[in-house]
Short mmCIF file of C-alpha atoms in Angstrom, two decimals:
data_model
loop_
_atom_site.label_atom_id
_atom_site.label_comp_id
_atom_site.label_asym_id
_atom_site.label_seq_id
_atom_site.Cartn_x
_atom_site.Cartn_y
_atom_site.Cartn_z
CA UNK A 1 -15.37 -41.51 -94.63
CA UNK A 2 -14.66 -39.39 -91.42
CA UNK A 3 -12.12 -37.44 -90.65
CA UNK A 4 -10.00 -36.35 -87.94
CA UNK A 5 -11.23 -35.36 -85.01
CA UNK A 6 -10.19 -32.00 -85.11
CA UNK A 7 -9.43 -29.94 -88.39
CA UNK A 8 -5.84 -29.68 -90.12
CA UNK A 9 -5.06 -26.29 -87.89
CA UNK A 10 -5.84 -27.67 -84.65
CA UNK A 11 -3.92 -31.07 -85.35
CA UNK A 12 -0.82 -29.05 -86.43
CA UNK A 13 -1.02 -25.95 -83.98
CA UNK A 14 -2.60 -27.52 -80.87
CA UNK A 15 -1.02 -30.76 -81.02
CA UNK A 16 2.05 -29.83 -81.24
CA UNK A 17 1.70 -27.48 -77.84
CA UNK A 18 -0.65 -30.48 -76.22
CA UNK A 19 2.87 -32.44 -76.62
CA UNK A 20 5.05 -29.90 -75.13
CA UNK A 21 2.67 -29.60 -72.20
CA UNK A 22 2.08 -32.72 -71.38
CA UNK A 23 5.86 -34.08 -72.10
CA UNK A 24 7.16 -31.45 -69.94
CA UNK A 25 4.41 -31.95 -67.43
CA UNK A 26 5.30 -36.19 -67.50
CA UNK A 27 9.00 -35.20 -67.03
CA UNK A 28 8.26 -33.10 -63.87
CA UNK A 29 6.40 -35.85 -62.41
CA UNK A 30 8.62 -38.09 -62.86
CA UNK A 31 11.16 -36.50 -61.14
CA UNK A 32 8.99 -36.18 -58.29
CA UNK A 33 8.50 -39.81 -57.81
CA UNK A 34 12.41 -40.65 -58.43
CA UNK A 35 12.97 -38.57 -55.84
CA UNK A 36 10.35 -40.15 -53.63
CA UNK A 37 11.66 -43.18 -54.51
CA UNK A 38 15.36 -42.24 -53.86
CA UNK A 39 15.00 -41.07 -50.58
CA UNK A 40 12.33 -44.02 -48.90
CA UNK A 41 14.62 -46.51 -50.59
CA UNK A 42 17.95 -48.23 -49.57
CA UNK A 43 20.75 -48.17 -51.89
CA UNK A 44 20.74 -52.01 -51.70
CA UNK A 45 17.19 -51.44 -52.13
CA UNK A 46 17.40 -48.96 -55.05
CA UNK A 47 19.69 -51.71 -56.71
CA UNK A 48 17.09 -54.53 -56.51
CA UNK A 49 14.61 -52.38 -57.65
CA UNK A 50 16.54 -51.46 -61.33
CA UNK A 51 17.53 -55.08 -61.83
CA UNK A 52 14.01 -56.36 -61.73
CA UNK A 53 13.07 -53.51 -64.19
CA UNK A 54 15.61 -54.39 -66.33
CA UNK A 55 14.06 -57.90 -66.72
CA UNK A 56 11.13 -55.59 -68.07
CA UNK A 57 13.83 -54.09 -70.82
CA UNK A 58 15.28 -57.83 -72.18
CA UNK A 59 11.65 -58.99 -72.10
CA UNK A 60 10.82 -56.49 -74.59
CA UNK A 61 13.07 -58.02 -77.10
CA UNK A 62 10.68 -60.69 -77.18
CA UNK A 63 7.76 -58.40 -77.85
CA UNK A 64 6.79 -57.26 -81.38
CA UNK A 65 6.79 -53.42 -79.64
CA UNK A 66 8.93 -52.89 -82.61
CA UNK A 67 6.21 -52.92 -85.23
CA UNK A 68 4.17 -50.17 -83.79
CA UNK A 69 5.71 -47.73 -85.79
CA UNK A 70 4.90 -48.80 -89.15
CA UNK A 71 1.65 -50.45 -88.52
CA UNK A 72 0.25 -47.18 -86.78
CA UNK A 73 1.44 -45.78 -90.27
CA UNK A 74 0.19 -48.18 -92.29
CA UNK A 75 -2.99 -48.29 -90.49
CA UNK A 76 -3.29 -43.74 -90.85
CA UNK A 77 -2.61 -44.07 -94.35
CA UNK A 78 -5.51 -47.12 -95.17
CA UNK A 79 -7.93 -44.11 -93.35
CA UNK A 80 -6.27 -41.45 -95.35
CA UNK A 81 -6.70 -43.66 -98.46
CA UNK A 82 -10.56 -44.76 -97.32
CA UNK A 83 -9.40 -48.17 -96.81
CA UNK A 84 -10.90 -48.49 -93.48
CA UNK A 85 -11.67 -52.61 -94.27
CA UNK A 86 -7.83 -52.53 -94.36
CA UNK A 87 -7.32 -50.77 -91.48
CA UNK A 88 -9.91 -52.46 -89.12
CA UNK A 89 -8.11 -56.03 -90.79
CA UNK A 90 -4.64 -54.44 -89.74
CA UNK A 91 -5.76 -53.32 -86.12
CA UNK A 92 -7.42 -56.67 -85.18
CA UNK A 93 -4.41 -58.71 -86.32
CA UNK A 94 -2.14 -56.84 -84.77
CA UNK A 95 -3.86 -56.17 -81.65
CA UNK A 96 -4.43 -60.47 -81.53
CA UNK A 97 -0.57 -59.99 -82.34
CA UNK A 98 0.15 -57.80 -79.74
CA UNK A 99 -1.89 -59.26 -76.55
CA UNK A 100 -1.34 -62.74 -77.44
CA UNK A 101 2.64 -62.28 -77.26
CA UNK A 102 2.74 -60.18 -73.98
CA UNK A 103 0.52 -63.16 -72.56
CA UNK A 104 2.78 -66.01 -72.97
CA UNK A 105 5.55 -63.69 -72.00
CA UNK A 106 4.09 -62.50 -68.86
CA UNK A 107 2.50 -65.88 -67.98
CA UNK A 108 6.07 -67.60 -68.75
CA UNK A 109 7.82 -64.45 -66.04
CA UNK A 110 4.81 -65.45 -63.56
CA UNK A 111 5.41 -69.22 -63.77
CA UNK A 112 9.13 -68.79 -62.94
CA UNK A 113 8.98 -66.17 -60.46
CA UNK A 114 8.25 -69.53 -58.24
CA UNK A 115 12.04 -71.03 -59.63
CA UNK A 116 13.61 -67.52 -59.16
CA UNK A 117 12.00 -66.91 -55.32
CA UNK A 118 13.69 -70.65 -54.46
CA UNK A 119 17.37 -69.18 -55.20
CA UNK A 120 16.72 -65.29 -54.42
CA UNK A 121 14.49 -65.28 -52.29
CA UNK A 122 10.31 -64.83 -52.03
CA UNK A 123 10.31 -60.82 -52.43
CA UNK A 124 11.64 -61.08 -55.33
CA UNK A 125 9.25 -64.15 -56.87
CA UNK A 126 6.64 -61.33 -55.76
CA UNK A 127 8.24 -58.61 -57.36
CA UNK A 128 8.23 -60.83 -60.66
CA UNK A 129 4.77 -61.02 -60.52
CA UNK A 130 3.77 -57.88 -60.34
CA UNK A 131 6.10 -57.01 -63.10
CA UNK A 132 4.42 -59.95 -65.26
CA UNK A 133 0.58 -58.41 -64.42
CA UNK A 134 2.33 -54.73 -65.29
CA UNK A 135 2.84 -56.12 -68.70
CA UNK A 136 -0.20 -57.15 -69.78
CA UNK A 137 -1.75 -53.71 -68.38
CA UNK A 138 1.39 -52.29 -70.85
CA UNK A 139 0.26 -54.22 -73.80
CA UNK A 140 -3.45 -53.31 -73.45
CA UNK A 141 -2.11 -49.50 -72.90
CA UNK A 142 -0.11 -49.68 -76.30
CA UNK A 143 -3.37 -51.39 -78.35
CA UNK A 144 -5.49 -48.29 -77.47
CA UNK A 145 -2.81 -45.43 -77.56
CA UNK A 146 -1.95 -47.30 -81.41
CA UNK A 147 -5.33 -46.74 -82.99
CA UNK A 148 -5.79 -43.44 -81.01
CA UNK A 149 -2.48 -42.03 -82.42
CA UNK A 150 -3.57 -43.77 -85.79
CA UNK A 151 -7.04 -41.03 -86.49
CA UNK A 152 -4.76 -38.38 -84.86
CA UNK A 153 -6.21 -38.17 -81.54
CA UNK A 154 -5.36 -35.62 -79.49
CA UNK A 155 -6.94 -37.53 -76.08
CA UNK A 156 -4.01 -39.82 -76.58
CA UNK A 157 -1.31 -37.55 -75.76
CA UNK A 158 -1.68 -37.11 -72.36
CA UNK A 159 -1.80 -40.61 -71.18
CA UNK A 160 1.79 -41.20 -69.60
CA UNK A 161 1.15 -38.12 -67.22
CA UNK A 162 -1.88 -39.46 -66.31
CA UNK A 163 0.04 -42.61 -65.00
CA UNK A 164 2.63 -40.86 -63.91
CA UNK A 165 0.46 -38.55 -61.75
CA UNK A 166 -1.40 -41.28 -60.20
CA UNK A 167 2.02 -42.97 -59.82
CA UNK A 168 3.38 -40.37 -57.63
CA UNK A 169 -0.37 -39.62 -55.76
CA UNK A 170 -0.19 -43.31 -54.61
CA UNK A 171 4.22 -43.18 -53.79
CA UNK A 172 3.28 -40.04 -52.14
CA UNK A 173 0.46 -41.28 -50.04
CA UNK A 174 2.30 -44.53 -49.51
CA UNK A 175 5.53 -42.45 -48.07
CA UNK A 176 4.01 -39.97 -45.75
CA UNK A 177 1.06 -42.62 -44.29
CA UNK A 178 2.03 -46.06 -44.75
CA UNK A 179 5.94 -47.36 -45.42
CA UNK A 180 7.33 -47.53 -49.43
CA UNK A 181 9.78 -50.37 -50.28
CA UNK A 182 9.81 -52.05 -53.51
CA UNK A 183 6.79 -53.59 -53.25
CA UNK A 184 4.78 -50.77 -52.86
CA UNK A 185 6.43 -49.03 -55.86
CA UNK A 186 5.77 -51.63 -58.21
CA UNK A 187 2.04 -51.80 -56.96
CA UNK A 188 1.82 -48.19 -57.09
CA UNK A 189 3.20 -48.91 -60.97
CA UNK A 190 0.53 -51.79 -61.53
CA UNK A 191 -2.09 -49.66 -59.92
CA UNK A 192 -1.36 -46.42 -62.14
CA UNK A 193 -0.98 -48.03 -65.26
CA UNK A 194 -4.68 -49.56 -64.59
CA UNK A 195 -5.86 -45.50 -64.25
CA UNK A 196 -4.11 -44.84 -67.53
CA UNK A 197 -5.86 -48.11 -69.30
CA UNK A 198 -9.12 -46.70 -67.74
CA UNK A 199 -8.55 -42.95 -68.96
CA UNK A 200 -7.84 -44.49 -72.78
CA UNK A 201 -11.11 -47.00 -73.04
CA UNK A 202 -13.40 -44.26 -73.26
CA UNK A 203 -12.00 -41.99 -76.15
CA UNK A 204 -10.76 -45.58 -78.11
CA UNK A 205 -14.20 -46.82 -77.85
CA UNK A 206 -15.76 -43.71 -78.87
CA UNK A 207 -13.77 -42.84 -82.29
CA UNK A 208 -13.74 -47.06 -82.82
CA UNK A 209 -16.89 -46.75 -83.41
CA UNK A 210 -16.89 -43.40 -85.57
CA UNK A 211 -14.05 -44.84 -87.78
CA UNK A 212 -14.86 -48.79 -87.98
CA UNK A 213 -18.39 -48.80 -86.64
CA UNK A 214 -20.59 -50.93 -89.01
CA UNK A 215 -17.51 -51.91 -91.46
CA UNK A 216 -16.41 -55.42 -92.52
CA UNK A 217 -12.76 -56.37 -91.53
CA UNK A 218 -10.78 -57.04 -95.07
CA UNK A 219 -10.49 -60.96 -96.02
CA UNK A 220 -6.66 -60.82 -96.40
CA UNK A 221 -4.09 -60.39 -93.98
CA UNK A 222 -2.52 -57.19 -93.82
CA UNK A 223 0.54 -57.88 -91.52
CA UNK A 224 1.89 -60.74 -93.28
CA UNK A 225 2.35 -58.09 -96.30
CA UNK A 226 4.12 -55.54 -93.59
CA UNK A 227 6.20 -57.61 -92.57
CA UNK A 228 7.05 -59.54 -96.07
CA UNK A 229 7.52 -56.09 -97.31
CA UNK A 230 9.74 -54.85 -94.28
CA UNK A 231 9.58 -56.85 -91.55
CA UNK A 232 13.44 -57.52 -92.37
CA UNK A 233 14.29 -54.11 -92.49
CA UNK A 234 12.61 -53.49 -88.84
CA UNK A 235 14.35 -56.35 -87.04
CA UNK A 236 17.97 -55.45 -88.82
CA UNK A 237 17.47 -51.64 -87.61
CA UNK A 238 16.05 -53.11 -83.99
CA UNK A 239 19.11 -55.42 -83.37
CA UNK A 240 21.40 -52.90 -84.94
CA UNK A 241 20.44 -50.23 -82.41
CA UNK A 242 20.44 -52.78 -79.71
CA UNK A 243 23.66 -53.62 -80.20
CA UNK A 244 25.25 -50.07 -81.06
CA UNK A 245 23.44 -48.70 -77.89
CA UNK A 246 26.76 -49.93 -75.11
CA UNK A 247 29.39 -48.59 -78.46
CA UNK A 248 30.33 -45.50 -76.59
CA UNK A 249 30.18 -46.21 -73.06
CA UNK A 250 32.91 -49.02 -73.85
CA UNK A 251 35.13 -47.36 -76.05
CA UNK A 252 35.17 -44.69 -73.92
CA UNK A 253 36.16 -46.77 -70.83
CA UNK A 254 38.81 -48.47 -73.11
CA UNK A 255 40.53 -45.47 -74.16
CA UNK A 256 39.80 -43.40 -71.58
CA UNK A 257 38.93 -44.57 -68.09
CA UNK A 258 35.47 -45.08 -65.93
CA UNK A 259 35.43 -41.30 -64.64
CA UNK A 260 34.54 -40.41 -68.60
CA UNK A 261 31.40 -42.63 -68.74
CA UNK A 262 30.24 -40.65 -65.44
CA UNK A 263 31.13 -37.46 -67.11
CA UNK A 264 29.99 -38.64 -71.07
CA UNK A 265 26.69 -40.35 -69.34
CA UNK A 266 25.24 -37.05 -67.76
CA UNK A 267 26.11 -34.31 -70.41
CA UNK A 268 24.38 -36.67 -72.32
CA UNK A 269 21.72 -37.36 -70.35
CA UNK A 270 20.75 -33.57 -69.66
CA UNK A 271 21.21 -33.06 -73.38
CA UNK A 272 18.52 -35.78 -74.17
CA UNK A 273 15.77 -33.84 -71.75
CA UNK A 274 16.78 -30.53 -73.19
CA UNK A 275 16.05 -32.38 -76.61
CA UNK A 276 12.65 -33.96 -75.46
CA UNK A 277 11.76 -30.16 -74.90
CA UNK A 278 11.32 -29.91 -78.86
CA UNK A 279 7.74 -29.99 -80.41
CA UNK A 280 7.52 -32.70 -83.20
CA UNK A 281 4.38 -33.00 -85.53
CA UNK A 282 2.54 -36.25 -84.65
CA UNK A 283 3.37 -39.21 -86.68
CA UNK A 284 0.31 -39.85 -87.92
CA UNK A 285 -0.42 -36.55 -88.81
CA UNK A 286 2.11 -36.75 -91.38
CA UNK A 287 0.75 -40.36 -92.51
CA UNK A 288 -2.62 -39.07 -92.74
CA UNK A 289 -1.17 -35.81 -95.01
CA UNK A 290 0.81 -37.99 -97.29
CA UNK A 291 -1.04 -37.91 -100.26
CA UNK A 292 -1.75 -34.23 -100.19
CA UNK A 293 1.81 -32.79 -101.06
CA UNK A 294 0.26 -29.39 -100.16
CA UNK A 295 0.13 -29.92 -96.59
CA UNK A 296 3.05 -32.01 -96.07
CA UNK A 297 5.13 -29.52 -97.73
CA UNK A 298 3.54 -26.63 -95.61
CA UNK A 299 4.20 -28.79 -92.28
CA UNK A 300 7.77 -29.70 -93.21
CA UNK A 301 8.80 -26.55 -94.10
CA UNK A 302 7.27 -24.52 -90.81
CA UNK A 303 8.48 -27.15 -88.77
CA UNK A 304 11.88 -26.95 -90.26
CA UNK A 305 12.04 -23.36 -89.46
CA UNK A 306 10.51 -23.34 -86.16
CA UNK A 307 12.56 -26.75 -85.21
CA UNK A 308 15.92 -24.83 -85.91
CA UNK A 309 15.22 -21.33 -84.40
CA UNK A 310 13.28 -23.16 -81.24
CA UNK A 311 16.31 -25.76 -80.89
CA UNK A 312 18.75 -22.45 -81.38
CA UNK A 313 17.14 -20.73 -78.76
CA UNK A 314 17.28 -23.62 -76.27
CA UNK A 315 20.59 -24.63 -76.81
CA UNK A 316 21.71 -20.71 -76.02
CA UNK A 317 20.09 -20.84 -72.72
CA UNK A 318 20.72 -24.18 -71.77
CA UNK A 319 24.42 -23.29 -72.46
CA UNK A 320 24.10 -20.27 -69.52
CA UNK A 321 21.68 -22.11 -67.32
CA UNK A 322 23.03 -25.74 -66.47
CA UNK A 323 26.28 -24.85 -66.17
CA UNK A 324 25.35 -23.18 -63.43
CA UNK A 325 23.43 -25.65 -62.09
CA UNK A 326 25.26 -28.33 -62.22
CA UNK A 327 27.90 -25.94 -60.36
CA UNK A 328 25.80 -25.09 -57.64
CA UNK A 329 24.18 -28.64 -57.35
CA UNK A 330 26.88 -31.14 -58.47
CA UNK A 331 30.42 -29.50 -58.34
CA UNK A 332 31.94 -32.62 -59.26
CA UNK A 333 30.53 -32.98 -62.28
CA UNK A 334 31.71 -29.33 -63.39
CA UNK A 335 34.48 -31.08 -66.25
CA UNK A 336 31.51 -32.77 -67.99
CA UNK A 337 30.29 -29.60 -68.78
CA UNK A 338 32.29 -28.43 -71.98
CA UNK A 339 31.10 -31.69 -73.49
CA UNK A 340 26.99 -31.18 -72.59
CA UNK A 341 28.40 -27.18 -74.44
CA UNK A 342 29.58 -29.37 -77.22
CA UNK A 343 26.99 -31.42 -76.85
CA UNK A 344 24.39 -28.63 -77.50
CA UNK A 345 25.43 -27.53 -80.96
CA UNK A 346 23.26 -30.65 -82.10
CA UNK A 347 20.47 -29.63 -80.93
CA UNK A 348 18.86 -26.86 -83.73
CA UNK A 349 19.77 -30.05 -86.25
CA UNK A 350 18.26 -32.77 -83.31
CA UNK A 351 14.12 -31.75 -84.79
CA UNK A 352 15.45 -32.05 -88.13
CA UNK A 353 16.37 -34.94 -87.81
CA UNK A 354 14.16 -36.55 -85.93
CA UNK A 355 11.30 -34.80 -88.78
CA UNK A 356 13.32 -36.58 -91.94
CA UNK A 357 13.12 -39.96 -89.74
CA UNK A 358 9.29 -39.41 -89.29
CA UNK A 359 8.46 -38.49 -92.78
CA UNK A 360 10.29 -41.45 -94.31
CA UNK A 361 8.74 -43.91 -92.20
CA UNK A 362 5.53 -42.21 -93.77
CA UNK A 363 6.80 -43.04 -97.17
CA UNK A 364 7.22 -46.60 -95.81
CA UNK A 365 11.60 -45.93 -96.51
CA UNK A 366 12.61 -48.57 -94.02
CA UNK A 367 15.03 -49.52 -96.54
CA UNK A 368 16.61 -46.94 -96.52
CA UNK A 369 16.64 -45.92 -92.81
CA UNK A 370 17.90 -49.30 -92.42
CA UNK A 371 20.90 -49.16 -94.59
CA UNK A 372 21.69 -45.88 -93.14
CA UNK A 373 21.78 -47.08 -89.38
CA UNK A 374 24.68 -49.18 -90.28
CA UNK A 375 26.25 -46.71 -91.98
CA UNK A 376 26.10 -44.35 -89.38
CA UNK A 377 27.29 -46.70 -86.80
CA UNK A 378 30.53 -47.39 -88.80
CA UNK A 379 31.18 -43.64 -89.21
CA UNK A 380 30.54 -43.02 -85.47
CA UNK A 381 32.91 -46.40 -84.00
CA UNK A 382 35.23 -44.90 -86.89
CA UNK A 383 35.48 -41.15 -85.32
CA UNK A 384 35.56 -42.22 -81.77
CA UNK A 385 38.49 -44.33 -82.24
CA UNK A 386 40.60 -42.06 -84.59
CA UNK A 387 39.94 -39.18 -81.39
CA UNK A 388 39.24 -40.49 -78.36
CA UNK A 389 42.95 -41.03 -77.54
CA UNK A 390 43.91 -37.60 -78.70
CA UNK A 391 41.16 -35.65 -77.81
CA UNK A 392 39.63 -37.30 -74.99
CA UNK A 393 35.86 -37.09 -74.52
CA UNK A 394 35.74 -33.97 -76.69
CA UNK A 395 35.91 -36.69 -78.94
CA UNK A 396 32.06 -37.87 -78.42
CA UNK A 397 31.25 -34.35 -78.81
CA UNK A 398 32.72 -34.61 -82.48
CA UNK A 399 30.85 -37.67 -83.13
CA UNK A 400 27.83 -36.79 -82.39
CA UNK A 401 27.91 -33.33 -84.09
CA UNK A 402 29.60 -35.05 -87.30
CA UNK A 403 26.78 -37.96 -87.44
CA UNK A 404 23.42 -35.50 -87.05
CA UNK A 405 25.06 -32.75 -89.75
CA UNK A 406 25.34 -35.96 -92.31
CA UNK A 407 22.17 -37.62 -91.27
CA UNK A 408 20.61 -34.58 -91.87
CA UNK A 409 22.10 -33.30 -95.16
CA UNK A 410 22.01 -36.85 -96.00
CA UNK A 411 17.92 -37.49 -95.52
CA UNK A 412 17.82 -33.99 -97.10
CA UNK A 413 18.97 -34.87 -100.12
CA UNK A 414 16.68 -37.73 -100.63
CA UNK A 415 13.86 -36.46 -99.73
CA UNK A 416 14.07 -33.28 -101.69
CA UNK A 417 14.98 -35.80 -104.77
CA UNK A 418 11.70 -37.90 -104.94
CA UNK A 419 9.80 -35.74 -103.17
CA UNK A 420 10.30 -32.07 -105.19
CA UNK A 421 7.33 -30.85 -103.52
CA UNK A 422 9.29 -30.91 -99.64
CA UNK A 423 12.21 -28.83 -100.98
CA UNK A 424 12.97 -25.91 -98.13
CA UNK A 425 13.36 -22.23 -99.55
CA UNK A 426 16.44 -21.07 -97.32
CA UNK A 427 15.64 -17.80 -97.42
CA UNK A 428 12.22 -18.14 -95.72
CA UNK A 429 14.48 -18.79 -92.48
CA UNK A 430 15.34 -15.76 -92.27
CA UNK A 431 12.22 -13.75 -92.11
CA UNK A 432 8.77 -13.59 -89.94
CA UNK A 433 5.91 -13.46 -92.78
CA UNK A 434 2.05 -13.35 -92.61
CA UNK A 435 1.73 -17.73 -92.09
CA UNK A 436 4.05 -17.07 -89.15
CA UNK A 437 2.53 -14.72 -87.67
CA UNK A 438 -0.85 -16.15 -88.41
CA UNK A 439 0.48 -19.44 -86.41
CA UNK A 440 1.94 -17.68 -83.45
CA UNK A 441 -1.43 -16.18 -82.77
CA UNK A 442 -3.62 -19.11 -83.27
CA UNK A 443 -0.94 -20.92 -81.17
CA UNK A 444 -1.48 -18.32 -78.34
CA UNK A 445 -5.47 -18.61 -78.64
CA UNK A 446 -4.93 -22.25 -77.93
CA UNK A 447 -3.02 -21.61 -75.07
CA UNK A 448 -4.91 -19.33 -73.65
CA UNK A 449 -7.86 -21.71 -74.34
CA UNK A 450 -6.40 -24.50 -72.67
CA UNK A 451 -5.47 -22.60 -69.41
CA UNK A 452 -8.86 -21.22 -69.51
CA UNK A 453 -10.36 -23.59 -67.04
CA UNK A 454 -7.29 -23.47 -64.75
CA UNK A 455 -7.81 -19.80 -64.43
CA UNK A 456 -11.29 -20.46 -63.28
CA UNK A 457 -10.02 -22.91 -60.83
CA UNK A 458 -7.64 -20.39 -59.42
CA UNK A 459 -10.02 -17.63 -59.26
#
């Protein structure tokens, strides 16, 4: 049975700053190219350009994009286990699963692009197109990066900012040398996305064959079982979100007016990238640990600790910084600001969180996270109702703070129950021991490690 590609240490320590790096370094490039975007395009333009993305978001409904989480998991844990019949059985079916659906939907968006060019016109029957080919490219990206992120992978991580990079080198090239409209964007897109599927065959086919080389696919089908077993659960918490994801925007335009969705949308929005700042232990690192309580215990704990004191730290400066910013930048947007304050208390409990959600779905608790969903919807619609009209958009702030503080004590309390062995010790919170310190240096050898060959470069 192999293992890992890298050892326990290196999965927890440099993984976790691999994601910060690269997340940070996708989020900076994307910027770039919105902005590249945003200035060659026309409003009118700009317009066009979101609705024919958005027929990339309601195709997705019809994609089973919604399964990756638990097969990835259920896929780790069969190589955890040394079930790797079960997992190659699993990966085939749902790859077949996977492919086969994005092809009828893209080949149904290509057929009508035709119908839709005859009433709108022939750019955007082109534009259709290219969207259709960018989702077969998507679907092909999402096989690899699933069984990559499935033996904890590392090479995986970096894959969006490898798009996005050769995204914005071709925008870039396109705006200073040549002319960028819509079409070029979306070929730009198509084009990147092909780099990305390019940089992921190589590392896929090498660890393929190091983890399923040489083994027999099990005789049973494995996703049938998934999705007897939870398949319901999945689609109620998919639709539920769906639907729950327009709750505030219209109650808050219903008891307030328009100028609070302006105000609610971008403290929230700079909340969510000050969020995405957060380290998380991979997924599948906590699938593959799940039968050694030892280790999950050791990473939920430090990443407790380090998720709260991190998310502390952030939220302090991001509470002196933006302001600021936003000030100096976008003066009209200065009376969103004491919501994005309010907004920031949530964020020391925001890794938590997101850590309880991750760690359930390891245990295979869709049940449960399920059933909770709804629950937390109703208590959310219930609070912004009983306060919007008297507090105004404070309100949302309330909300929010309210639903992470229960959905935290709340997963808490479950998890500590059945699983004794992830119970925190408070008091460790307070204090830098030897395993701290231990971490923080090994982190800083990575570091150091990975800028190594940029130094050389420089030099």
């Amino acid at each position: 049975m192999p293992h890992p590609p890298h050892s326990f240490a290196q999965r927890f320590i440099r993984g976790n700053i691999l994601n910060i790096f690269w997340n940070n370094l996708l989020g900076g490039l994307g910027l770039l190219t919105s902005f590249l975007t945003l200035t060659a395009l026309s409003v009118r333009e700009f317009g066009i350009y979101q609705l024919v993305l958005s027929v990339v978001v309601f195709l997705d409904a019809f994609s089973v994009n919604f399964f990756d989480e638990v097969v990835q998991n259920d896929i780790t844990r069969a190589f955890s286990d040394r079930h790797n019949a079960d997992a190659k059985r699993l990966f085939f079916e749902f790859a077949a699963l996977k492919a086969g659906v994005s092809a009828v939907v893209a080949a149904v968006l290509f057929a009508s692009a035709s119908a839709v060019a005859h009433w709108y016109g022939e750019d955007i029957g082109l534009y259709l197109r290219i969207i259709s080919l960018i989702m077969v490219v998507h679907a092909l990206q999402s096989i690899l990066n699933l069984f990559l992120r499935s033996v904890v992978s590392l090479r995986a991580i970096g894959a969006g900012a490898v798009e996005e990079f050769s995204k914005l080198t071709l925008v870039a090239g396109l705006f200073v040398f040549y002319t960028l409209g819509i079409r070029e964007v979306l070929l730009a897109t198509l084009m990147a996305s092909c780099v990305a599927l390019v940089y992921l065959v190589i590392p896929f086919a090498r660890e393929f064959r190091v983890f399923l080389g040489g083994v027999a696919a099990a005789p049973r089908f494995m996703f049938r079982r998934i999705f007897q077993a939870y398949g319901f659960w999945i689609l109620f918490r998919s639709a539920t979100r769906r639907a729950a994801k327009p709750l505030r925007p219209w109650l808050i335009v219903t008891l307030i007016n328009a100028e609070a969705v302006a105000f609610y949308t971008l403290a929230v929005n700079l909340v969510s990238m000050i969020k995405n700042l957060l380290p998380l232990p991979d997924p599948s690192l906590l699938a593959w640990e799940a039968a050694n309580p030892q280790r999950l215990g050791y990473i939920f704990s430090r990443s407790v600790k380090y998720l709260f004191w991190g998310g502390t730290a952030l939220a302090a400066v991001s509470a002196l910084m933006v302001p600021q910013l936003i000030g100096l930048i976008f003066p009209k947007y200065i009376p969103a600001m004491p919501l994005f304050i309010f907004f920031l208390l949530s964020v020391p409990l925001h890794g938590i969180s997101r850590l309880e959600g991750l760690l359930l779905t390891a245990f295979r608790e869709q049940r449960l996270l399920a059933s909770f969903f709804l629950t937390e919807i109703a208590l959310s619609a219930a609070i912004l109702v009983a306060f919007l009209p008297g507090v105004g958009l404070l309100a949302v702030g309330i909300e929010t703070n309210s639903a992470i503080l229960w959905r935290v004590w709340f997963f808490y309390r479950r998890i500590s129950r059945k699983y004794p062995f992830l119970r925190l010790r408070f008091r460790s919170f307070l204090r830098v021991d030897t395993e701290d310190r231990l971490i923080f240096r090994r982190g800083a050898a990575e570091v150091l490690a990975f800028l190594q060959p940029l130094r050389r470069f420089i030099l």
